Short mmCIF file of C-alpha atoms in Angstrom, two decimals:
data_model
loop_
_atom_site.label_atom_id
_atom_site.label_comp_id
_atom_site.label_asym_id
_atom_site.label_seq_id
_atom_site.Cartn_x
_atom_site.Cartn_y
_atom_site.Cartn_z
CA MET A 379 -15.21 -57.34 -30.23
CA VAL A 380 -12.70 -54.79 -31.48
CA ASP A 381 -13.84 -51.31 -32.51
CA ASP A 382 -13.03 -50.10 -36.07
CA LEU A 383 -10.85 -53.12 -36.96
CA ARG A 384 -9.82 -53.56 -40.58
CA PRO A 385 -8.80 -56.98 -42.00
CA GLU A 386 -5.25 -55.67 -42.29
CA LEU A 387 -3.63 -58.41 -40.23
CA ASN A 388 -0.96 -60.94 -41.22
CA CYS A 389 -3.47 -63.79 -41.08
CA PHE A 390 -5.48 -61.90 -43.73
CA GLY A 391 -2.49 -61.65 -46.02
CA LYS A 392 -1.28 -58.18 -45.05
CA THR A 393 2.19 -57.41 -43.76
CA GLN A 394 2.33 -53.95 -42.19
CA ILE A 395 0.66 -54.56 -38.81
CA VAL A 396 2.33 -56.53 -36.01
CA SER A 397 -0.40 -58.85 -34.70
CA PRO A 398 1.22 -62.12 -33.48
CA ASN A 399 -1.51 -63.10 -31.02
CA ILE A 400 -4.47 -62.76 -33.36
CA ASP A 401 -2.42 -64.52 -36.05
CA ALA A 402 -1.68 -67.39 -33.64
CA LEU A 403 -5.37 -67.72 -32.78
CA ALA A 404 -6.18 -67.82 -36.50
CA LYS A 405 -3.94 -70.88 -36.84
CA ASP A 406 -6.29 -72.69 -34.47
CA GLY A 407 -9.47 -71.59 -36.18
CA VAL A 408 -11.08 -70.37 -39.37
CA ILE A 409 -10.40 -67.02 -41.07
CA PHE A 410 -13.37 -65.52 -42.91
CA SER A 411 -11.98 -63.39 -45.72
CA ASN A 412 -15.37 -62.17 -46.91
CA ALA A 413 -17.16 -61.17 -43.70
CA TYR A 414 -19.30 -58.04 -43.87
CA CYS A 415 -20.95 -55.89 -41.24
CA ASN A 416 -24.50 -54.80 -41.95
CA VAL A 417 -24.07 -51.14 -41.04
CA PRO A 418 -20.72 -49.35 -40.60
CA VAL A 419 -21.14 -47.53 -37.30
CA CYS A 420 -20.63 -48.97 -33.84
CA GLY A 421 -24.00 -48.53 -32.13
CA ALA A 422 -26.07 -49.79 -35.03
CA SER A 423 -23.68 -52.59 -35.99
CA ARG A 424 -23.52 -53.99 -32.46
CA ALA A 425 -27.30 -53.83 -32.09
CA SER A 426 -27.66 -55.71 -35.38
CA ILE A 427 -25.07 -58.36 -34.49
CA LEU A 428 -26.50 -58.97 -31.02
CA THR A 429 -30.10 -59.25 -32.19
CA GLY A 430 -29.43 -61.07 -35.47
CA LEU A 431 -31.57 -58.48 -37.26
CA TYR A 432 -30.71 -56.50 -40.37
CA PRO A 433 -30.70 -52.72 -40.02
CA THR A 434 -33.39 -50.85 -41.94
CA LYS A 435 -34.18 -47.21 -42.73
CA LYS A 436 -35.90 -47.01 -39.34
CA ARG A 437 -33.94 -49.50 -37.21
CA PHE A 438 -30.28 -49.49 -36.19
CA THR A 439 -29.39 -46.38 -38.18
CA ASN A 440 -26.60 -44.58 -36.30
CA TYR A 441 -23.95 -44.74 -33.61
CA GLY A 442 -26.51 -44.07 -30.86
CA SER A 443 -28.84 -46.93 -31.82
CA ARG A 444 -30.22 -48.95 -28.93
CA VAL A 445 -31.83 -52.37 -28.89
CA ASP A 446 -34.11 -51.14 -26.11
CA LYS A 447 -35.54 -48.53 -28.46
CA ASP A 448 -35.37 -50.15 -31.91
CA ALA A 449 -36.08 -53.80 -31.06
CA PRO A 450 -37.33 -53.90 -27.44
CA LYS A 451 -39.12 -57.24 -27.68
CA ILE A 452 -36.27 -59.10 -29.37
CA THR A 453 -34.23 -61.67 -27.44
CA THR A 454 -30.58 -60.73 -27.78
CA LEU A 455 -27.77 -63.22 -28.36
CA PRO A 456 -26.41 -63.14 -24.77
CA GLU A 457 -29.97 -63.10 -23.38
CA HIS A 458 -30.78 -66.25 -25.36
CA PHE A 459 -27.71 -67.96 -23.91
CA LYS A 460 -28.69 -66.80 -20.43
CA ASN A 461 -32.16 -68.26 -20.94
CA ASN A 462 -30.49 -71.55 -21.84
CA GLY A 463 -28.45 -71.88 -18.66
CA TYR A 464 -25.37 -69.80 -19.42
CA LEU A 465 -23.76 -67.27 -17.13
CA THR A 466 -23.49 -64.16 -19.33
CA LEU A 467 -21.08 -61.30 -18.65
CA ALA A 468 -19.98 -58.21 -20.57
CA ILE A 469 -16.71 -56.40 -19.92
CA GLY A 470 -15.79 -53.35 -21.95
CA LYS A 471 -17.75 -52.23 -25.01
CA ILE A 472 -20.13 -54.90 -26.27
CA PHE A 473 -23.37 -53.00 -26.75
CA HIS A 474 -22.55 -49.40 -27.62
CA HIS A 475 -24.46 -48.19 -24.58
CA PRO A 476 -23.49 -49.92 -21.32
CA ASP A 477 -27.10 -49.79 -20.11
CA ASP A 478 -28.70 -51.11 -23.31
CA ALA A 479 -30.52 -54.48 -23.20
CA LEU A 480 -29.52 -55.08 -19.59
CA GLN A 481 -31.69 -58.20 -19.51
CA SER A 482 -28.98 -59.83 -21.65
CA TRP A 483 -26.58 -60.25 -18.77
CA SER A 484 -26.44 -62.28 -15.56
CA LYS A 485 -24.67 -59.34 -13.93
CA THR A 486 -24.63 -55.64 -14.73
CA PRO A 487 -22.07 -54.99 -17.51
CA TYR A 488 -19.00 -53.16 -16.38
CA ARG A 489 -16.24 -51.17 -17.99
CA PRO A 490 -13.13 -49.44 -16.75
CA ASP A 491 -15.20 -46.23 -16.64
CA TYR A 492 -17.74 -47.74 -14.25
CA PRO A 493 -20.31 -46.53 -13.06
CA ASN A 494 -20.98 -45.97 -16.74
CA SER A 495 -22.30 -42.42 -16.55
CA ILE A 496 -22.29 -40.44 -19.78
CA LYS A 497 -19.81 -37.99 -18.25
CA GLN A 498 -17.52 -40.83 -17.23
CA GLN A 499 -17.78 -42.50 -20.63
CA GLU A 500 -16.33 -39.41 -22.30
CA LEU A 501 -13.03 -40.43 -20.70
CA TRP A 502 -12.80 -43.47 -23.01
CA ARG A 503 -10.72 -41.27 -25.30
CA ASP A 504 -8.16 -41.97 -22.64
CA TYR A 505 -5.46 -39.30 -22.86
CA GLN A 506 -2.65 -40.24 -20.47
CA SER A 507 0.30 -38.03 -21.43
CA LEU A 508 1.06 -34.90 -19.45
CA GLU A 509 0.74 -32.70 -22.54
CA ASN A 510 -2.87 -33.82 -23.03
CA SER A 511 -3.93 -33.58 -19.40
CA TRP A 512 -6.01 -30.53 -20.32
CA THR A 513 -8.57 -32.85 -21.95
CA LYS A 514 -9.62 -34.03 -18.50
CA LYS A 515 -9.61 -30.61 -16.88
CA GLU A 516 -11.34 -28.37 -19.37
CA LYS A 517 -15.08 -28.52 -19.74
CA LEU A 518 -15.43 -29.80 -23.28
CA PRO A 519 -18.72 -30.14 -25.16
CA LEU A 520 -20.04 -33.69 -25.26
CA GLY A 521 -18.28 -35.42 -28.13
CA ALA A 522 -15.42 -32.93 -28.33
CA ALA A 523 -11.90 -34.29 -28.28
CA GLY A 524 -8.21 -33.61 -27.94
CA PRO A 525 -5.59 -34.65 -30.54
CA ALA A 526 -6.16 -37.62 -32.84
CA TRP A 527 -3.24 -39.64 -31.45
CA GLU A 528 -1.05 -40.09 -28.39
CA ALA A 529 1.90 -42.29 -27.47
CA ALA A 530 2.39 -42.09 -23.72
CA ASP A 531 5.34 -43.92 -22.17
CA VAL A 532 3.18 -45.92 -19.75
CA PRO A 533 2.36 -49.60 -19.10
CA ASP A 534 -0.62 -51.21 -20.85
CA SER A 535 -2.56 -51.16 -17.59
CA VAL A 536 -2.73 -47.35 -17.59
CA TYR A 537 -4.81 -47.17 -20.75
CA TYR A 538 -8.51 -48.04 -20.93
CA ASP A 539 -8.09 -51.29 -22.88
CA GLY A 540 -5.38 -52.51 -20.53
CA LYS A 541 -7.84 -51.99 -17.68
CA THR A 542 -10.48 -53.90 -19.64
CA THR A 543 -8.06 -56.82 -19.98
CA LYS A 544 -7.43 -56.84 -16.22
CA LEU A 545 -11.18 -57.03 -15.56
CA ALA A 546 -11.56 -59.80 -18.16
CA LEU A 547 -8.79 -61.91 -16.62
CA GLU A 548 -10.37 -61.56 -13.19
CA ALA A 549 -13.73 -62.61 -14.63
CA LEU A 550 -12.21 -65.67 -16.32
CA GLU A 551 -10.65 -66.72 -13.02
CA LYS A 552 -14.08 -66.70 -11.39
CA LEU A 553 -15.86 -68.28 -14.36
CA SER A 554 -13.40 -71.17 -14.39
CA LYS A 555 -14.62 -72.15 -10.92
CA SER A 556 -18.29 -72.15 -11.88
CA GLU A 557 -20.12 -75.26 -13.04
CA GLN A 558 -22.21 -73.14 -15.42
CA PRO A 559 -21.13 -72.70 -19.02
CA PHE A 560 -20.38 -69.05 -19.74
CA PHE A 561 -20.82 -66.45 -22.46
CA LEU A 562 -18.27 -63.69 -21.95
CA GLY A 563 -18.24 -60.57 -24.13
CA ILE A 564 -14.98 -58.60 -24.06
CA GLY A 565 -15.02 -55.31 -25.94
CA PHE A 566 -11.90 -53.28 -26.76
CA ILE A 567 -12.08 -49.60 -27.73
CA ARG A 568 -8.94 -49.25 -29.86
CA PRO A 569 -8.22 -48.85 -32.71
CA HIS A 570 -11.10 -46.38 -32.48
CA LEU A 571 -10.00 -42.76 -32.59
CA PRO A 572 -8.08 -41.23 -30.92
CA PHE A 573 -5.16 -43.53 -31.62
CA ASN A 574 -3.89 -43.54 -28.05
CA SER A 575 -1.68 -46.43 -26.97
CA PRO A 576 1.56 -47.05 -25.03
CA ARG A 577 4.74 -45.82 -26.68
CA LYS A 578 6.16 -49.35 -27.04
CA TYR A 579 3.52 -50.20 -29.67
CA TRP A 580 4.37 -47.10 -31.68
CA ASP A 581 8.01 -48.16 -31.51
CA LEU A 582 7.17 -51.38 -33.38
CA TYR A 583 6.97 -49.29 -36.55
CA ASN A 584 9.28 -47.04 -38.51
CA GLU A 585 7.04 -44.22 -39.66
CA ASP A 586 9.25 -43.55 -42.70
CA GLU A 587 8.40 -47.05 -43.95
CA ILE A 588 4.64 -46.71 -43.54
CA THR A 589 2.97 -46.41 -46.93
CA LEU A 590 -0.09 -44.31 -47.67
CA ALA A 591 -3.23 -45.36 -49.52
CA LYS A 592 -2.58 -46.18 -53.17
CA ASN A 593 -5.89 -44.62 -54.19
CA PRO A 594 -6.27 -41.31 -52.30
CA HIS A 595 -9.00 -40.18 -54.71
CA MET A 596 -12.66 -40.91 -55.25
CA PRO A 597 -13.42 -43.68 -57.76
CA PHE A 598 -13.79 -42.74 -61.40
CA ASN A 599 -17.45 -41.89 -62.11
CA SER A 600 -18.41 -42.27 -58.43
CA PRO A 601 -21.65 -40.56 -57.34
CA LYS A 602 -21.49 -37.49 -55.12
CA PHE A 603 -23.47 -39.38 -52.46
CA ALA A 604 -20.43 -41.61 -51.90
CA TRP A 605 -18.18 -38.84 -50.56
CA PHE A 606 -18.30 -37.44 -47.04
CA ASN A 607 -16.09 -35.13 -45.00
CA TYR A 608 -15.28 -37.66 -42.23
CA ARG A 609 -16.60 -35.47 -39.47
CA GLU A 610 -15.48 -37.94 -36.82
CA LEU A 611 -11.80 -37.40 -37.56
CA ARG A 612 -12.24 -33.65 -38.03
CA GLY A 613 -13.55 -33.44 -34.47
CA TYR A 614 -9.99 -33.79 -33.12
CA THR A 615 -8.02 -30.67 -32.27
CA ASN A 616 -5.01 -31.29 -34.53
CA ILE A 617 -7.08 -32.08 -37.64
CA ALA A 618 -8.32 -29.27 -39.89
CA LYS A 619 -12.09 -28.73 -39.85
CA ASP A 620 -12.33 -27.79 -43.55
CA THR A 621 -12.84 -30.03 -46.60
CA LEU A 622 -9.21 -30.17 -47.66
CA PRO A 623 -7.52 -33.57 -47.89
CA ILE A 624 -5.50 -34.72 -44.91
CA LYS A 625 -1.86 -33.73 -45.40
CA ALA A 626 0.57 -36.55 -46.18
CA GLU A 627 2.56 -36.15 -42.97
CA GLN A 628 -0.65 -36.29 -40.93
CA ALA A 629 -1.89 -39.26 -42.93
CA LYS A 630 1.31 -41.14 -42.08
CA LYS A 631 0.95 -40.26 -38.41
CA LEU A 632 -2.66 -41.44 -38.43
CA ARG A 633 -1.71 -44.72 -40.06
CA HIS A 634 1.11 -45.12 -37.57
CA GLY A 635 -1.31 -44.53 -34.72
CA TYR A 636 -3.86 -46.97 -36.13
CA TYR A 637 -1.22 -49.68 -36.51
CA ALA A 638 0.10 -49.08 -32.98
CA SER A 639 -3.44 -49.26 -31.59
CA VAL A 640 -4.09 -52.59 -33.33
CA SER A 641 -0.83 -53.99 -31.94
CA PHE A 642 -1.88 -52.81 -28.48
CA ILE A 643 -5.19 -54.66 -28.76
CA ASP A 644 -3.44 -57.71 -30.20
CA ALA A 645 -1.38 -57.85 -27.01
CA GLN A 646 -4.55 -57.65 -24.90
CA ILE A 647 -6.17 -60.48 -26.84
CA GLY A 648 -2.96 -62.47 -26.32
CA ARG A 649 -3.29 -62.03 -22.55
CA VAL A 650 -6.88 -63.29 -22.63
CA ILE A 651 -5.91 -66.35 -24.68
CA LYS A 652 -2.96 -67.07 -22.39
CA LYS A 653 -5.32 -66.97 -19.41
CA LEU A 654 -7.77 -69.34 -21.09
CA LYS A 655 -4.93 -71.80 -21.65
CA LYS A 656 -3.67 -71.47 -18.08
CA LEU A 657 -7.18 -72.24 -16.77
CA ASN A 658 -7.50 -75.23 -19.15
CA LEU A 659 -10.45 -73.56 -20.87
CA TYR A 660 -8.93 -72.84 -24.27
CA GLU A 661 -9.60 -76.14 -26.06
CA ASN A 662 -13.25 -76.32 -25.03
CA THR A 663 -14.11 -72.65 -25.58
CA THR A 664 -15.49 -71.11 -28.75
CA ILE A 665 -13.62 -67.86 -29.42
CA VAL A 666 -14.91 -65.26 -31.88
CA VAL A 667 -12.76 -62.26 -32.78
CA LEU A 668 -14.40 -59.59 -34.91
CA GLY A 669 -14.43 -55.90 -35.66
CA ASP A 670 -17.78 -54.14 -35.42
CA HIS A 671 -17.13 -52.70 -38.92
CA GLY A 672 -14.23 -51.66 -41.13
CA TRP A 673 -12.38 -48.35 -41.44
CA SER A 674 -10.89 -46.17 -44.16
CA LEU A 675 -7.30 -44.97 -43.86
CA GLY A 676 -7.23 -42.46 -46.69
CA GLU A 677 -8.52 -44.72 -49.46
CA HIS A 678 -10.78 -42.71 -51.80
CA SER A 679 -9.67 -39.64 -49.80
CA LEU A 680 -11.88 -40.94 -46.94
CA TRP A 681 -11.23 -41.60 -43.27
CA CYS A 682 -13.27 -43.41 -40.62
CA LYS A 683 -16.29 -45.59 -41.41
CA HIS A 684 -19.69 -44.19 -42.51
CA SER A 685 -19.61 -45.27 -46.17
CA CYS A 686 -20.76 -48.03 -48.49
CA PHE A 687 -17.25 -48.78 -49.71
CA ASN A 688 -15.60 -52.12 -49.04
CA ASN A 689 -13.13 -50.61 -46.56
CA ALA A 690 -15.98 -49.65 -44.25
CA LEU A 691 -18.09 -52.79 -44.68
CA ARG A 692 -15.55 -55.62 -44.67
CA THR A 693 -14.05 -56.54 -41.33
CA PRO A 694 -12.11 -59.40 -39.71
CA LEU A 695 -13.91 -62.47 -38.45
CA ILE A 696 -11.97 -65.35 -36.88
CA VAL A 697 -13.75 -68.27 -35.23
CA LYS A 698 -12.10 -71.02 -33.20
CA THR A 699 -14.30 -73.80 -31.90
CA PRO A 700 -13.69 -77.35 -30.66
CA LYS A 701 -15.35 -78.48 -33.91
CA SER A 702 -13.66 -76.24 -36.49
CA GLN A 703 -10.73 -77.05 -38.68
CA LYS A 704 -7.47 -75.38 -37.79
CA GLY A 705 -5.70 -72.67 -39.69
CA ILE A 706 -7.95 -72.58 -42.72
CA LYS A 707 -9.24 -69.62 -44.68
CA THR A 708 -12.63 -69.48 -46.34
CA GLU A 709 -13.81 -67.13 -49.07
CA SER A 710 -17.48 -67.83 -48.25
CA LEU A 711 -19.66 -64.72 -48.00
CA ILE A 712 -20.64 -64.10 -44.40
CA SER A 713 -22.97 -61.46 -43.00
CA PHE A 714 -22.68 -60.39 -39.38
CA VAL A 715 -26.33 -61.32 -38.78
CA ASP A 716 -25.07 -64.89 -39.32
CA ILE A 717 -23.09 -64.89 -36.07
CA TYR A 718 -26.12 -65.26 -33.75
CA PRO A 719 -27.53 -68.44 -35.39
CA THR A 720 -24.05 -69.92 -35.74
CA LEU A 721 -23.29 -69.65 -32.04
CA CYS A 722 -26.67 -71.21 -31.29
CA GLU A 723 -25.96 -74.22 -33.50
CA LEU A 724 -22.42 -74.66 -32.21
CA ASN A 725 -23.79 -74.92 -28.67
CA ASN A 726 -26.88 -77.01 -29.51
CA ILE A 727 -29.25 -74.18 -28.61
CA GLU A 728 -32.46 -73.76 -30.61
CA LYS A 729 -32.42 -70.63 -32.76
CA PRO A 730 -35.07 -67.95 -32.13
CA LEU A 731 -37.52 -67.42 -34.97
CA HIS A 732 -36.73 -63.72 -35.40
CA ILE A 733 -33.17 -64.17 -36.70
CA ASP A 734 -32.43 -62.82 -40.19
CA GLY A 735 -29.10 -64.60 -40.66
CA LYS A 736 -28.01 -68.17 -41.43
CA SER A 737 -25.66 -70.43 -39.51
CA PHE A 738 -22.20 -70.97 -40.98
CA GLU A 739 -21.42 -73.91 -38.68
CA GLU A 740 -20.80 -76.21 -41.66
CA THR A 741 -18.34 -73.72 -43.17
CA LEU A 742 -16.19 -74.11 -40.04
CA ILE A 743 -15.72 -77.76 -41.03
CA ASN A 744 -15.74 -77.40 -44.82
CA PRO A 745 -14.51 -73.95 -45.96
CA ASN A 746 -16.00 -74.44 -49.44
CA ILE A 747 -19.58 -74.45 -48.18
CA GLU A 748 -21.48 -71.29 -49.12
CA ILE A 749 -24.49 -70.14 -47.11
CA ASN A 750 -25.14 -66.80 -48.84
CA ASP A 751 -25.45 -65.81 -52.48
CA TYR A 752 -25.40 -62.19 -51.34
CA VAL A 753 -24.81 -60.15 -48.21
CA PHE A 754 -26.44 -56.78 -47.51
CA SER A 755 -25.24 -53.60 -45.83
CA ARG A 756 -26.52 -50.07 -45.62
CA TRP A 757 -25.40 -46.63 -44.56
CA GLY A 758 -27.50 -43.47 -44.53
CA ARG A 759 -29.38 -43.43 -47.81
CA GLY A 760 -27.13 -46.03 -49.43
CA GLU A 761 -28.11 -49.70 -49.77
CA THR A 762 -25.42 -52.22 -50.74
CA ILE A 763 -25.54 -55.79 -52.02
CA LYS A 764 -22.35 -57.83 -52.28
CA SER A 765 -21.83 -61.01 -54.28
CA HIS A 766 -18.55 -62.81 -54.70
CA LYS A 767 -17.78 -60.84 -57.82
CA PHE A 768 -19.59 -57.53 -57.45
CA SER A 769 -20.46 -54.83 -54.96
CA TYR A 770 -23.46 -52.72 -55.93
CA THR A 771 -24.85 -49.70 -54.06
CA GLN A 772 -27.99 -47.69 -54.69
CA TYR A 773 -28.36 -44.17 -53.25
CA PHE A 774 -31.82 -42.72 -52.55
CA ASP A 775 -33.07 -39.23 -51.77
CA ARG A 776 -35.15 -38.45 -48.69
CA GLU A 777 -38.36 -39.31 -50.54
CA GLY A 778 -37.05 -42.76 -51.44
CA ASN A 779 -36.28 -42.06 -55.11
CA LEU A 780 -33.22 -43.75 -56.64
CA LYS A 781 -30.74 -40.98 -57.44
CA SER A 782 -27.46 -42.72 -58.27
CA HIS A 783 -25.59 -45.98 -58.00
CA MET A 784 -22.16 -47.56 -58.12
CA LEU A 785 -20.94 -51.00 -59.16
CA TYR A 786 -17.48 -52.48 -58.65
CA ASN A 787 -16.07 -55.73 -59.99
CA HIS A 788 -14.05 -57.09 -57.07
CA GLU A 789 -12.36 -59.72 -59.20
CA ILE A 790 -10.47 -57.08 -61.18
CA ASP A 791 -10.99 -53.94 -59.08
CA HIS A 792 -10.93 -54.98 -55.44
CA GLU A 793 -9.93 -51.45 -54.39
CA GLU A 794 -13.09 -50.07 -56.03
CA ASN A 795 -11.45 -47.43 -58.20
CA ILE A 796 -13.77 -47.50 -61.23
CA ASN A 797 -17.55 -47.29 -60.98
CA ILE A 798 -18.88 -49.44 -63.84
CA ALA A 799 -22.59 -49.14 -63.02
CA ASP A 800 -23.47 -47.33 -66.24
CA ARG A 801 -21.51 -49.50 -68.67
CA THR A 802 -23.77 -51.34 -71.09
CA GLU A 803 -21.86 -54.62 -70.78
CA ASN A 804 -22.86 -54.79 -67.10
CA ARG A 805 -26.58 -54.23 -67.66
CA GLU A 806 -27.61 -57.85 -67.10
CA GLN A 807 -25.56 -58.18 -63.93
CA LEU A 808 -26.88 -54.83 -62.70
CA GLU A 809 -30.48 -55.92 -63.17
CA GLU A 810 -29.87 -59.16 -61.29
CA LEU A 811 -28.24 -57.38 -58.34
CA SER A 812 -30.89 -54.65 -58.32
CA LYS A 813 -33.71 -57.20 -58.16
CA ALA A 814 -32.03 -59.12 -55.34
CA LEU A 815 -31.43 -55.89 -53.41
CA ASN A 816 -35.01 -54.74 -53.89
CA ARG A 817 -36.33 -58.12 -52.68
CA HIS A 818 -34.21 -57.73 -49.58
CA LEU A 819 -35.44 -54.19 -48.94
CA LEU A 820 -39.10 -55.07 -49.51
CA SER A 821 -38.87 -58.00 -47.12
CA ARG A 822 -37.87 -55.60 -44.35
CA GLU A 823 -40.29 -52.75 -44.91
#
């Protein structure tokens, strides 16, 4: 699981990011071009994925969401595998909280910041350059941060995710000697802010050649509910705290840092795959690579996640299994609550009754098979339904009254630049999507 990962990789048809290892894995598996998270913030998204439950207005709502609190009686995905004879381990960030749903794992989850205290976890921001050493010395408020990027001239192993990889390789060595099948969750922090990674990954890019968002403005006729001031980014010391747009030179630097961070993580994934091959585990292991949600890089003047736009909701999903076809791409609509039942079916494990999603096992063999007419996501007071052609969002006030909405035709406006919700020619389609969305919401009251 990779934090804040956009589908801006070569295997998804993009060209700016250097990602040879993920691209090579994609050639052995299936690329899901229309995979959507159910809530665009890490804590809630991970809780939803790992329980197979949709978020609601009361469940899995923010970055601090916990399965223990919101769904304490639900059997999690790794717990279900453990109950069916698997050795289950978590290294790095799988659940947002390292001590959430501890019954899921055969051994206590561990991260490079072990023993997982809140104070220790604040070091995940991982400043390693001498100029930023003050971030570890000064007593900062919880959640405060240093600069939004760093490029220290250090080996991979110095940074947090390099340490995660080392732990993962050691775990694989031990797992390869066990007669038990295993479920191993490996969670990488980058490209989450701050964009801190070794200098060599920054050097893969010429900043002068990095292009900015083509649509650095809110969509035409977009509702005011759709805009936010990306507080997460503004929490960093070199980013202005006001409501002004990010300056072009900073936007380029941020994009540069995001790209470098993705390349850093790509290298870590490459090391894991290389180890699987060396241990003769690769061919018989199901590998799932996914982001926990998407990310905005200046599109619609927005940064970070926390929105109902496509950039925040759509994220990479690549699945390689012994059964799947190789190197194919599917346009089938996939919801992240579908991952839990799929992994059950792939491993001949009975699915728990509580799961909201559907298995896409057949899509791994035939990419034309559709399992969903719609997928659903939500953020704050916005509820989104996505079909192949349209994305429709309704915004509600605190009393539950519908206040505004937005509709985008992804066939002709994939970047979501023109809100067409109030055009008369879309009335029939709007009613259809609204009814389907309301059915979904009522079923989860």
